[in-house]
Structure formats: structure tokens, C-alpha cells
Amino acid sequence: MSYVDEVLESVKKKNAAEPEFIQAVTEVLESIRVVVDENEEKYRKAALLERLVEPDRIITFRVPWTDDNGNVHVQRGYRVQFNNAIGPYKGGLRFHPSVYQGILKFLGFEQVFKNALTTLPIGGGKGGSDFDPHGKSDAEVMRFCQSFMTELYKYIGADVDVPAGDIGVGGREIGYLYGQYKRITTAYESILTGKGLTFGGSLIRTQATGYGLMYCTEEILKLNGKNMKDAVCAVSGAGNVAIYAIEKAQQLGAKVVTCSDSSGWIYDPDGIDVAVLKDVKEVKRARLTEYKAQRPNAEYHEGKGVWSVKCDYAFPCATQNELNLDDAKALVANGCQGVFEGANMPTTLEATKYLQESGLLFTPGKASNAGGVATSALEMSQNSERLSWTAEEVDSRLKSIMYGIADTMAASAEKYGMKGNYVAGANIAGFEKVAEAMLAQGIY
Ligand code: NDP
């Protein structure tokens, strides 16, 4: 049996209750097979793959908090410190009821390769809780964040582990978490990114993942003789990534006609009005029915359906496994020419395979959504030199990082005879960097 198959079999056995983690490992190991086969003896001797798929450590803790009526609730908190071969652990915190160890392991594993692709010195980690911020008051969210940080602060540090936001964790939550860290330690340190602009945050961090997705897409389209001008686009999600992806797509001349949340989705034939969407989601924290109320020409539909709309390019920006084989078939049947992931692993393995075999351009989230973590690393650099860069400077660095990622994954795919397979290109490029660092640092 090949080394890749052996390790995959063992991962499936050891992590049977964590399907998302198995899915992420399968995608990566399958696509680096050619590199592993070429270096099998060296990698086997160092048990490189076995070490790569096992997190450095997982910290689990109790998070008690009190609601506005005085009732006490207990949530579970986690930090998965996956791999620090090339820099301090870095990756977001997710607050969502679906969070359990398997979700955070898959996200931490993906983060290792994503962070390597940015060319910046950051390792991979992820954390979060099964806390659901929906419908909670600001005071409840604050008490939860304070309780979460009261445990987490022991395990993070500017040169150790630097969390950021993810689903359910935006500027408000990062502010509360940071306040509690300072309160406990008295230290004003760069232990979180995505901070507010008045206390060490970076300009463009809020926009970075969505903007970065579009910069990466622009470059991939260019390599394939296409562009965004007048393209009709379908976007899912209505959170941080989706909002700024829509904004940048429109700046590049595209028309985005959809967005969605966990209740339903919008089809706006005139193009999504980003100002209205921001008001609904960032200010009012309301449902998309509120968008429809402000835009009578738009349609609101309950449940799933974004991928049934006719579009040139699709951008899944909500959550994992939101685009399945049926969705992929609908996109292909409707003439879609490319799927570019904004969320982490939003496309199932079967759907990815179908899209690639149908000749669509396809970029994996670990490459195309790396703009967020890249700009987080730029925030760390600014904090270290106690300076703030202008929006133009951060944006231009983000752009060149994203163009670089697109070119790197294209080149890696081509080098191994898989031209246009950006999943393989991204995984190989990320893996080669981390593997080299791990081998150089001995067995640990
Ligand atoms: P937000 O919490 O800001 O927004 C998430 C959006 O997706 C919301 O519209 C939410 O709907 C919807 N959503 C979440 N879970 C589900 C679900 N189970 N079913 C249907 N819809 C769902 O998160 P982000 O925009 O930050 O993150 C979106 C994706 O991008 C995630 O995969 C995240 O890991 C990834 N990502 C984020 C980065 C960042 O910088 N923020 C960086 C890189 C990747 P509702 O409002 O109803 O909950």
C-alpha cells in the first residue's frame, strides 16, 4: 500500500467521528500524492505525514456565562494548535452551535497550508465554541467572550498563538476578547488580530478576505484569458467574507445577483445593493427578509437555492459543504464557468471533482480566502513596529500576496503535470514549504 493510502486509512480509523477532518485530510493527501511518491523514503523515515495530520495539541475548556435573566449556561471552548513549523499558530475563532472538535481540526489543518501559501511566517491553528451569538444581547456576548478569554489567555501569545475572527466572531467579539486579555494580564500585546482601528487593528482587515478572494480570482481569470467585467456572479453568505467579496466584485465591473444566510437567500436582478446589505447585517444584525423589505425588486426565498441561479462565476462564502453534487450539476447546466471558494471547504469532494471534470475553473478556499489571514499577519507586523500603514499600503500588499498565491498554485500544478488543477497546485505549494521546515527541525 502506498504511504498516502496507509496514512489515510489510519486517519479514517482514528478520527471516525470527525467526517469534516477526514474530508480535509483526504483532499490534501490525494492531491500531494505525486510529491509524496517522489520522496517516499525520506518522508516515511521521518513519519512526516503521520505528524502532519496530528495537531500539536488541542486545548478544551468549560465556558460558563450568565444570560440577562441570571440563568447560567455552560459552553465548550477549544483551541487547536495544529502546526507551528513556519511560525506562531494563527487562525480564527468560530462561535457557532455546530462547532465541535472535528470542525476545528479540519479548519486548523487547512489553515496550515493556507498560511504557508501567504509566504508569511505563520503556523496553523483554529479555535472557537458551540456558543451561538444569534439573538444574544451585547452584554451576553461580552460576558461569554470574557469567560472564554479567562481560560484561553493561558495558551496564546504574540509569538505563540494569535487567534482572529471567523463565523460568529467579528469586530465586536474581538474587542471584548481583547479587553479581557488586557484586564487579566495588564499587557498590551498583539495576541489577537481583527482588532478595532483605535486599538491596533489594521486598515483593510475587515475587507481583506472578500477583497482577497476577488484579487485571486482576477489573476486566475487573467491566466485563462477572462475577466470579471460584466460577469454575472452568484455569492452565498451575507457575513464578513460575502459582503466584501460582493463589494469588490462590483468594483471590478461584475454584477452580483445573490447572497444568503442560514434562513434563506436573495435574488436581486439589479445587483445586490451592498449599502443595504451592510445595514441589514452589520448594523441591524437582522435576517435577509429585511433586505427584501428595503429592495422591493429583489426576491427572498426560504432555505437553500443560490446555486440554482444562472451565473458566470460562483463564490461560496458561507460555510463548509454548502455546495454539493446537485448544486454543482445545476451550476454546470446553467453555463457557470468558474467556482472560487471564499469559505473554508464549502464544496464537497464529489462536487469539486465534478466541477473540475466539467472544465470549470476552481480555486480552493485555502488559497482564495487567504487574504484574511495574510492581512492579519500584516496587522501583527504593524503592531510589532508600533506603526499603522495606510489603507493603500495594506491593500497593495494584499493584492500582491493574492496575485502571488494565484501564480504559485498555477505554477505548482503545471510543474507536476496537472495544469489548471488549482486544488493540487495550492496543496502541493503549501505542503512543500511546511514539509521542508518540519524535516529541518527534527522529530517533534
Ligand atoms: P460570518 O459569521 O460573518 O458570516 C457567515 C455567513 O454564512 C452568514 O451569512 C451566515 O448566516 C452564513 N452561515 C453560517 N453558517 C451557516 C450554515 N450552517 N448554513 C447556512 N448559512 C450559514 O462569517 P465569515 O464571513 O467570517 O466566514 C464565512 C466563511 O469564510 C467561513 O467558512 C469561514 O471559515 C471563512 N473564512 C473567513 C475569514 C474571515 O476573515 N472572516 C477568513 C477565511 C475564511 P447567518 O447570519 O444566518 O448565521
Coordinates of C-alpha atoms and ligand atoms in Angstrom, one line a residue:
M1 CA 0.0 0.0 0.0
S2 CA 1.3 3.5 -0.8
Y3 CA 2.4 5.8 2.0
V4 CA -0.5 8.2 1.3
D5 CA -3.1 5.3 1.4
E6 CA -1.6 4.0 4.7
V7 CA -1.8 7.3 6.4
L8 CA -5.3 8.0 5.0
E9 CA -6.5 4.7 6.3
S10 CA -5.1 5.4 9.7
V11 CA -6.6 8.9 9.8
K12 CA -10.1 7.4 8.9
K13 CA -9.8 4.8 11.7
K14 CA -8.5 7.2 14.4
N15 CA -10.9 10.1 13.6
A16 CA -14.1 8.2 12.6
A17 CA -16.3 10.6 14.4
E18 CA -14.9 13.6 12.6
P19 CA -16.0 13.5 9.0
E20 CA -15.0 17.1 8.1
F21 CA -11.5 16.4 9.3
I22 CA -11.3 13.2 7.2
Q23 CA -12.6 15.1 4.2
A24 CA -10.0 17.8 4.5
V25 CA -7.1 15.4 5.0
T26 CA -8.3 13.2 2.1
E27 CA -8.4 16.2 -0.2
V28 CA -4.9 17.3 0.7
L29 CA -3.2 13.9 0.8
E30 CA -4.8 12.8 -2.5
S31 CA -3.6 15.9 -4.2
I32 CA 0.0 15.8 -2.9
R33 CA 0.3 12.1 -3.8
V34 CA 2.7 12.7 -6.7
V35 CA 5.1 14.7 -4.4
V36 CA 4.9 12.1 -1.6
D37 CA 5.6 9.2 -4.1
E38 CA 8.7 11.0 -5.3
N39 CA 10.0 11.4 -1.8
E40 CA 8.5 8.4 -0.1
E41 CA 11.6 7.1 1.6
K42 CA 12.6 10.4 3.1
Y43 CA 9.1 11.2 4.3
R44 CA 8.4 7.7 5.7
K45 CA 11.6 7.7 7.7
A46 CA 10.6 11.0 9.4
A47 CA 6.9 9.9 9.8
L48 CA 6.2 13.2 8.1
L49 CA 2.6 12.6 7.1
E50 CA 1.7 11.0 10.4
R51 CA 3.0 14.1 12.2
L52 CA 1.3 16.5 9.7
V53 CA -2.2 15.0 10.4
E54 CA -1.9 15.1 14.2
P55 CA -2.4 18.5 15.8
D56 CA 0.5 19.7 18.1
R57 CA -2.2 19.9 20.8
I58 CA -5.9 20.5 21.4
I59 CA -7.0 22.5 24.4
T60 CA -10.6 22.1 25.6
F61 CA -12.2 24.0 28.3
R62 CA -15.5 24.9 30.0
V63 CA -17.0 28.3 29.3
P64 CA -19.7 29.3 31.8
W65 CA -21.6 32.5 31.3
T66 CA -24.7 34.2 32.6
D67 CA -27.6 35.5 30.5
D68 CA -29.5 38.7 31.0
N69 CA -32.1 36.9 33.1
G70 CA -29.5 35.5 35.5
N71 CA -29.5 31.9 34.1
V72 CA -26.1 30.2 33.9
H73 CA -25.1 28.4 30.7
V74 CA -22.1 26.2 30.0
Q75 CA -20.4 26.1 26.6
R76 CA -17.4 24.2 25.4
G77 CA -14.3 26.1 24.3
Y78 CA -11.4 24.9 22.1
R79 CA -8.1 25.9 20.7
V80 CA -6.5 23.5 18.2
Q81 CA -2.8 24.4 17.9
F82 CA -2.1 22.4 14.7
N83 CA 1.3 23.1 13.4
N84 CA 3.9 25.8 14.1
A85 CA 6.7 24.7 11.8
I86 CA 6.8 28.0 10.0
G87 CA 5.5 30.5 12.6
P88 CA 3.3 31.0 15.6
Y89 CA -0.1 29.3 15.4
K90 CA -2.6 31.6 13.6
G91 CA -6.2 31.0 12.7
G92 CA -9.7 32.3 13.7
L93 CA -12.2 31.6 16.4
R94 CA -15.6 30.3 15.4
F95 CA -18.7 30.8 17.6
H96 CA -21.5 28.6 16.1
P97 CA -23.7 25.8 17.6
S98 CA -22.2 23.3 15.1
V99 CA -18.7 23.7 16.5
Y100 CA -17.1 20.6 17.8
Q101 CA -13.6 19.2 17.8
G102 CA -13.8 17.7 14.2
I103 CA -14.8 21.1 12.6
L104 CA -11.9 22.9 14.3
K105 CA -9.4 20.2 13.4
F106 CA -10.4 20.4 9.7
L107 CA -10.2 24.2 9.9
G108 CA -6.8 24.1 11.7
F109 CA -5.4 21.5 9.2
E110 CA -6.5 23.7 6.2
Q111 CA -5.0 26.7 7.9
V112 CA -1.5 25.1 8.0
F113 CA -1.3 25.1 4.2
K114 CA -3.2 28.3 3.7
N115 CA -0.8 30.2 5.9
A116 CA 2.2 28.7 4.1
L117 CA 0.8 29.9 0.8
T118 CA 0.7 33.5 2.0
T119 CA 4.6 33.4 2.2
L120 CA 4.3 35.0 5.7
P121 CA 5.8 33.3 8.8
I122 CA 2.6 31.9 10.4
G123 CA 1.7 28.4 11.5
G124 CA -1.8 26.9 11.6
G125 CA -4.4 26.9 14.4
K126 CA -8.1 27.3 15.0
G127 CA -10.5 27.6 17.9
G128 CA -14.0 28.5 19.0
S129 CA -17.0 27.4 20.8
D130 CA -20.5 26.0 20.4
F131 CA -21.9 29.3 21.6
D132 CA -24.5 30.9 19.3
P133 CA -24.3 34.7 19.2
H134 CA -27.6 34.9 17.3
G135 CA -30.3 36.7 19.3
K136 CA -27.9 37.4 22.2
S137 CA -27.6 40.9 23.7
D138 CA -24.3 42.8 23.5
A139 CA -24.0 42.2 27.3
E140 CA -24.5 38.5 26.9
V141 CA -21.9 38.3 24.1
M142 CA -19.5 40.3 26.3
R143 CA -19.9 38.0 29.3
F144 CA -19.4 35.0 27.1
C145 CA -16.2 36.5 25.5
Q146 CA -14.8 37.4 28.9
S147 CA -15.4 33.9 30.2
F148 CA -13.8 32.4 27.0
M149 CA -10.7 34.5 27.3
T150 CA -10.3 33.9 31.0
E151 CA -9.3 30.4 30.0
L152 CA -7.8 31.0 26.5
Y153 CA -5.3 33.6 27.6
K154 CA -3.1 31.0 29.2
Y155 CA -2.4 29.4 25.9
I156 CA -1.9 32.3 23.5
G157 CA 0.8 34.9 23.0
A158 CA 2.2 37.3 20.3
D159 CA 4.9 34.8 19.5
V160 CA 2.9 31.6 20.4
D161 CA -0.6 31.7 19.1
V162 CA -2.6 34.7 17.7
P163 CA -6.3 34.0 17.1
A164 CA -8.6 36.1 14.9
G165 CA -12.3 36.1 13.8
D166 CA -14.3 33.6 11.9
I167 CA -18.0 32.7 11.7
G168 CA -19.8 34.5 14.6
V169 CA -16.6 36.3 15.7
G170 CA -16.3 39.8 14.2
G171 CA -15.1 43.2 15.5
R172 CA -17.4 43.2 18.5
E173 CA -16.3 39.9 19.8
I174 CA -12.6 40.6 19.2
G175 CA -13.0 43.8 21.1
Y176 CA -14.5 42.1 24.1
L177 CA -11.9 39.3 24.0
Y178 CA -9.0 41.7 23.8
G179 CA -10.4 43.8 26.7
Q180 CA -10.5 40.7 28.9
Y181 CA -6.9 39.7 27.9
K182 CA -5.6 43.1 29.0
R183 CA -7.6 43.0 32.2
I184 CA -6.1 39.7 33.2
T185 CA -2.5 40.3 32.1
T186 CA -2.2 44.1 32.0
A187 CA -0.2 43.6 28.8
Y188 CA -1.0 45.5 25.6
E189 CA 0.2 42.8 23.2
S190 CA -0.6 41.6 19.7
I191 CA -2.4 38.5 20.8
L192 CA -5.4 38.8 18.5
T193 CA -5.9 40.2 15.1
G194 CA -9.0 41.9 13.6
K195 CA -8.8 44.5 16.4
G196 CA -10.6 47.8 16.1
L197 CA -8.7 50.6 14.4
T198 CA -8.3 52.6 17.6
F199 CA -6.5 49.8 19.4
G200 CA -4.1 48.2 17.0
G201 CA -6.2 47.0 14.2
S202 CA -5.2 47.2 10.5
L203 CA -7.0 49.1 7.9
I204 CA -8.5 46.8 5.2
R205 CA -8.5 43.7 7.7
T206 CA -12.3 43.8 7.6
Q207 CA -12.4 43.8 3.8
A208 CA -9.4 41.5 3.4
T209 CA -10.9 38.1 2.9
G210 CA -13.6 39.2 0.4
Y211 CA -11.3 41.6 -1.4
G212 CA -8.5 39.0 -1.5
L213 CA -10.9 36.4 -2.9
M214 CA -11.6 38.8 -5.8
Y215 CA -7.9 39.6 -6.4
C216 CA -7.1 35.9 -6.5
T217 CA -10.0 35.3 -8.9
E218 CA -8.9 38.3 -11.1
E219 CA -5.5 36.7 -11.5
I220 CA -6.8 33.2 -12.3
L221 CA -9.2 34.7 -14.8
K222 CA -6.4 36.6 -16.4
L223 CA -4.2 33.5 -16.7
N224 CA -7.2 32.0 -18.5
G225 CA -7.9 34.9 -20.8
K226 CA -11.0 36.0 -19.0
N227 CA -12.0 38.8 -16.6
M228 CA -14.8 40.0 -14.2
K229 CA -16.2 42.8 -16.4
D230 CA -19.9 42.4 -16.8
A231 CA -19.8 38.9 -15.4
V232 CA -22.9 37.8 -13.6
C233 CA -21.9 36.3 -10.2
A234 CA -23.7 34.2 -7.5
V235 CA -22.4 34.7 -4.0
S236 CA -23.6 32.8 -0.9
G237 CA -23.4 34.0 2.7
A238 CA -24.1 37.5 4.0
G239 CA -21.3 37.8 6.5
N240 CA -17.9 39.3 6.5
V241 CA -16.5 37.4 3.6
A242 CA -19.6 37.6 1.4
I243 CA -20.2 41.3 1.9
Y244 CA -16.7 42.4 0.9
A245 CA -16.5 39.9 -1.9
I246 CA -19.6 41.4 -3.4
E247 CA -18.3 44.9 -2.9
K248 CA -15.0 44.2 -4.7
A249 CA -16.7 42.2 -7.5
Q250 CA -18.9 45.1 -8.2
Q251 CA -15.8 47.5 -8.2
L252 CA -14.3 45.1 -10.8
G253 CA -17.4 45.6 -13.0
A254 CA -19.3 42.4 -12.2
K255 CA -23.0 42.1 -11.3
V256 CA -23.6 40.0 -8.1
V257 CA -27.2 38.9 -8.0
T258 CA -27.4 36.7 -4.9
C259 CA -26.5 36.4 -1.2
S260 CA -27.8 34.1 1.6
D261 CA -27.9 33.5 5.3
S262 CA -28.8 30.4 7.3
S263 CA -32.6 31.2 6.9
G264 CA -32.8 31.9 3.2
W265 CA -31.4 33.7 0.1
I266 CA -31.9 36.8 -2.0
Y267 CA -32.0 37.1 -5.8
D268 CA -31.7 40.7 -6.8
P269 CA -31.8 41.1 -10.6
D270 CA -30.5 44.7 -10.3
G271 CA -27.4 43.6 -8.4
I272 CA -27.0 43.3 -4.6
D273 CA -27.1 46.7 -3.0
V274 CA -24.1 46.5 -0.7
A275 CA -25.0 49.5 1.4
V276 CA -28.4 47.9 2.2
L277 CA -26.8 44.6 2.9
K278 CA -24.3 46.2 5.3
D279 CA -27.1 48.0 7.1
V280 CA -29.1 44.8 7.5
K281 CA -26.2 42.5 8.5
E282 CA -23.5 44.7 10.1
V283 CA -25.7 47.4 11.8
K284 CA -29.1 45.8 12.5
R285 CA -27.8 42.2 12.7
A286 CA -31.2 41.2 11.0
R287 CA -32.3 38.5 8.6
L288 CA -32.4 38.8 4.9
T289 CA -36.1 39.4 4.9
E290 CA -35.1 42.9 6.0
Y291 CA -33.0 43.3 2.7
K292 CA -36.1 42.4 0.7
A293 CA -38.2 44.9 2.7
Q294 CA -35.7 47.7 1.6
R295 CA -35.3 46.4 -2.0
P296 CA -38.8 45.5 -3.3
N297 CA -37.5 44.3 -6.7
A298 CA -35.5 41.6 -5.1
E299 CA -36.8 38.1 -4.4
Y300 CA -36.5 36.4 -1.0
H301 CA -36.6 32.6 -0.8
E302 CA -36.6 30.4 2.3
G303 CA -33.9 27.7 2.6
K304 CA -31.1 26.9 0.1
G305 CA -31.1 27.8 -3.6
V306 CA -28.3 30.3 -4.5
W307 CA -26.7 27.7 -6.9
S308 CA -29.8 27.3 -9.0
V309 CA -29.4 30.8 -10.4
K310 CA -27.8 31.3 -13.8
C311 CA -24.3 32.9 -13.4
D312 CA -20.9 33.1 -15.0
Y313 CA -19.0 32.7 -11.7
A314 CA -19.9 31.3 -8.3
F315 CA -18.4 32.3 -4.9
P316 CA -19.4 30.1 -2.0
C317 CA -18.8 32.4 1.1
A318 CA -20.9 30.9 3.9
T319 CA -19.8 27.6 5.4
Q320 CA -18.4 24.1 4.8
N321 CA -20.1 21.7 2.4
E322 CA -22.7 24.2 1.3
L323 CA -22.2 23.3 -2.4
N324 CA -22.9 19.6 -3.1
L325 CA -23.0 17.5 -6.2
D326 CA -26.6 18.5 -7.2
D327 CA -25.6 22.2 -6.8
A328 CA -22.5 21.6 -9.0
K329 CA -24.7 20.0 -11.6
A330 CA -27.1 22.9 -11.6
L331 CA -24.2 25.4 -12.0
V332 CA -22.7 23.5 -14.9
A333 CA -26.1 23.1 -16.6
N334 CA -26.6 26.9 -16.2
G335 CA -23.3 27.7 -18.0
C336 CA -21.2 28.7 -15.0
Q337 CA -17.5 28.9 -15.9
G338 CA -15.8 29.1 -12.5
V339 CA -16.2 28.4 -8.8
F340 CA -13.9 30.3 -6.4
E341 CA -14.2 29.4 -2.8
G342 CA -14.5 32.2 -0.2
A343 CA -15.5 30.0 2.7
N344 CA -13.4 27.1 4.1
M345 CA -14.2 23.8 2.2
P346 CA -17.6 24.9 1.1
T347 CA -17.6 22.4 -1.8
T348 CA -17.9 18.7 -1.2
L349 CA -15.3 16.4 -2.6
E350 CA -17.8 14.9 -5.2
A351 CA -18.9 18.4 -6.3
T352 CA -15.2 19.6 -6.6
K353 CA -14.4 16.6 -8.8
Y354 CA -17.5 17.1 -10.9
L355 CA -16.7 20.8 -11.4
Q356 CA -13.1 20.1 -12.4
E357 CA -14.1 17.3 -14.7
S358 CA -16.6 19.6 -16.3
G359 CA -13.8 22.1 -17.2
L360 CA -14.8 24.9 -14.8
L361 CA -12.1 27.0 -13.2
F362 CA -12.0 26.0 -9.5
T363 CA -9.9 27.6 -6.7
P364 CA -9.8 26.1 -3.2
G365 CA -10.6 28.3 -0.1
K366 CA -7.2 27.7 1.4
A367 CA -5.8 29.7 -1.5
S368 CA -8.5 32.1 -2.5
N369 CA -9.6 33.1 1.0
A370 CA -6.1 33.5 2.4
G371 CA -6.3 37.3 2.2
G372 CA -7.9 37.5 5.6
V373 CA -5.1 35.7 7.4
A374 CA -2.4 37.4 5.3
T375 CA -3.8 40.8 6.4
S376 CA -3.9 39.5 10.0
A377 CA -0.2 38.8 9.6
L378 CA 0.3 42.4 8.3
E379 CA -1.6 43.6 11.4
M380 CA 0.9 41.7 13.5
S381 CA 3.8 43.3 11.6
Q382 CA 2.3 46.8 12.2
N383 CA 1.8 46.0 15.9
S384 CA 5.4 44.9 16.2
E385 CA 6.8 48.1 14.7
R386 CA 4.1 50.1 16.5
L387 CA 3.1 51.8 13.3
S388 CA -0.1 51.9 11.2
W389 CA 0.1 51.6 7.5
T390 CA -2.3 53.4 5.1
A391 CA -5.2 51.6 3.6
E392 CA -3.5 51.9 0.2
E393 CA -0.3 50.3 1.5
V394 CA -2.2 47.4 3.1
D395 CA -4.4 46.9 0.1
S396 CA -1.5 46.9 -2.3
R397 CA 0.3 44.3 -0.2
L398 CA -2.8 42.2 0.0
K399 CA -3.2 42.4 -3.8
S400 CA 0.3 41.3 -4.4
I401 CA 0.0 38.5 -1.9
M402 CA -3.2 37.2 -3.6
Y403 CA -1.8 37.5 -7.1
G404 CA 1.3 35.7 -5.9
I405 CA -0.8 32.9 -4.4
A406 CA -2.7 32.5 -7.7
D407 CA 0.5 32.4 -9.7
T408 CA 2.1 29.9 -7.2
M409 CA -0.7 27.4 -7.4
A410 CA -0.9 27.7 -11.1
A411 CA 2.9 27.1 -11.4
S412 CA 2.9 24.2 -8.9
A413 CA 0.1 22.4 -10.7
E414 CA 1.9 22.8 -14.0
K415 CA 5.2 21.6 -12.6
Y416 CA 3.6 18.3 -11.6
G417 CA 1.7 17.9 -14.9
M418 CA -1.7 19.0 -13.7
K419 CA -2.1 22.3 -15.4
G420 CA -5.2 24.2 -14.3
N421 CA -5.7 21.9 -11.2
Y422 CA -5.5 24.7 -8.6
V423 CA -6.5 22.4 -5.8
A424 CA -3.4 20.3 -6.4
G425 CA -1.3 23.4 -7.0
A426 CA -2.3 25.0 -3.7
N427 CA -1.9 21.8 -1.7
I428 CA 1.5 21.0 -3.2
A429 CA 2.9 24.5 -2.7
G430 CA 1.7 24.7 0.9
F431 CA 2.8 21.2 1.7
E432 CA 6.3 21.6 0.2
K433 CA 7.1 24.6 2.4
V434 CA 5.7 23.1 5.7
A435 CA 7.4 19.7 4.9
E436 CA 10.8 21.3 4.4
A437 CA 10.5 23.2 7.7
M438 CA 9.4 20.1 9.6
L439 CA 12.2 18.0 8.2
A440 CA 14.8 20.6 9.1
Q441 CA 13.5 20.8 12.7
G442 CA 13.9 17.1 13.5
I443 CA 11.4 14.8 15.0
Y444 CA 9.0 16.5 17.3
Ligands
NDP1 P1 -19.8 35.4 9.3 O1 -20.3 34.9 10.6 O2 -19.5 36.8 9.2 O3 -20.9 35.0 8.1 C1 -21.2 33.7 7.8 C2 -22.4 33.7 6.9 O4 -22.6 32.4 6.5 C3 -23.6 34.3 7.5 O5 -24.4 34.9 6.4 C4 -24.3 33.0 8.0 O6 -25.7 33.2 8.1 C5 -24.0 32.0 6.9 N1 -23.9 30.7 7.5 C6 -23.1 30.3 8.6 N2 -23.3 29.0 8.9 C7 -24.2 28.6 8.0 C8 -24.9 27.4 7.8 N3 -24.6 26.3 8.6 N4 -25.8 27.3 6.8 C9 -26.1 28.4 6.1 N5 -25.5 29.6 6.2 C10 -24.6 29.7 7.2 O7 -18.5 34.5 8.9 P2 -17.4 34.8 7.8 O8 -18.0 35.6 6.7 O9 -16.3 35.4 8.5 O10 -17.0 33.4 7.3 C11 -17.6 32.7 6.2 C12 -16.7 31.6 5.8 O11 -15.4 32.1 5.4 C13 -16.4 30.5 6.8 O12 -16.2 29.3 6.1 C14 -15.0 31.0 7.4 O13 -14.3 29.9 7.9 C15 -14.4 31.5 6.1 N6 -13.3 32.4 6.3 C16 -13.4 33.6 7.0 C17 -12.4 34.5 7.1 C18 -12.6 35.8 7.7 O14 -11.6 36.6 7.7 N7 -13.7 36.2 8.3 C19 -11.1 34.2 6.6 C20 -11.0 33.0 5.8 C21 -12.1 32.1 5.7 P3 -26.4 33.7 9.5 O15 -26.1 35.1 9.5 O16 -27.8 33.3 9.4 O17 -25.7 32.9 10.6

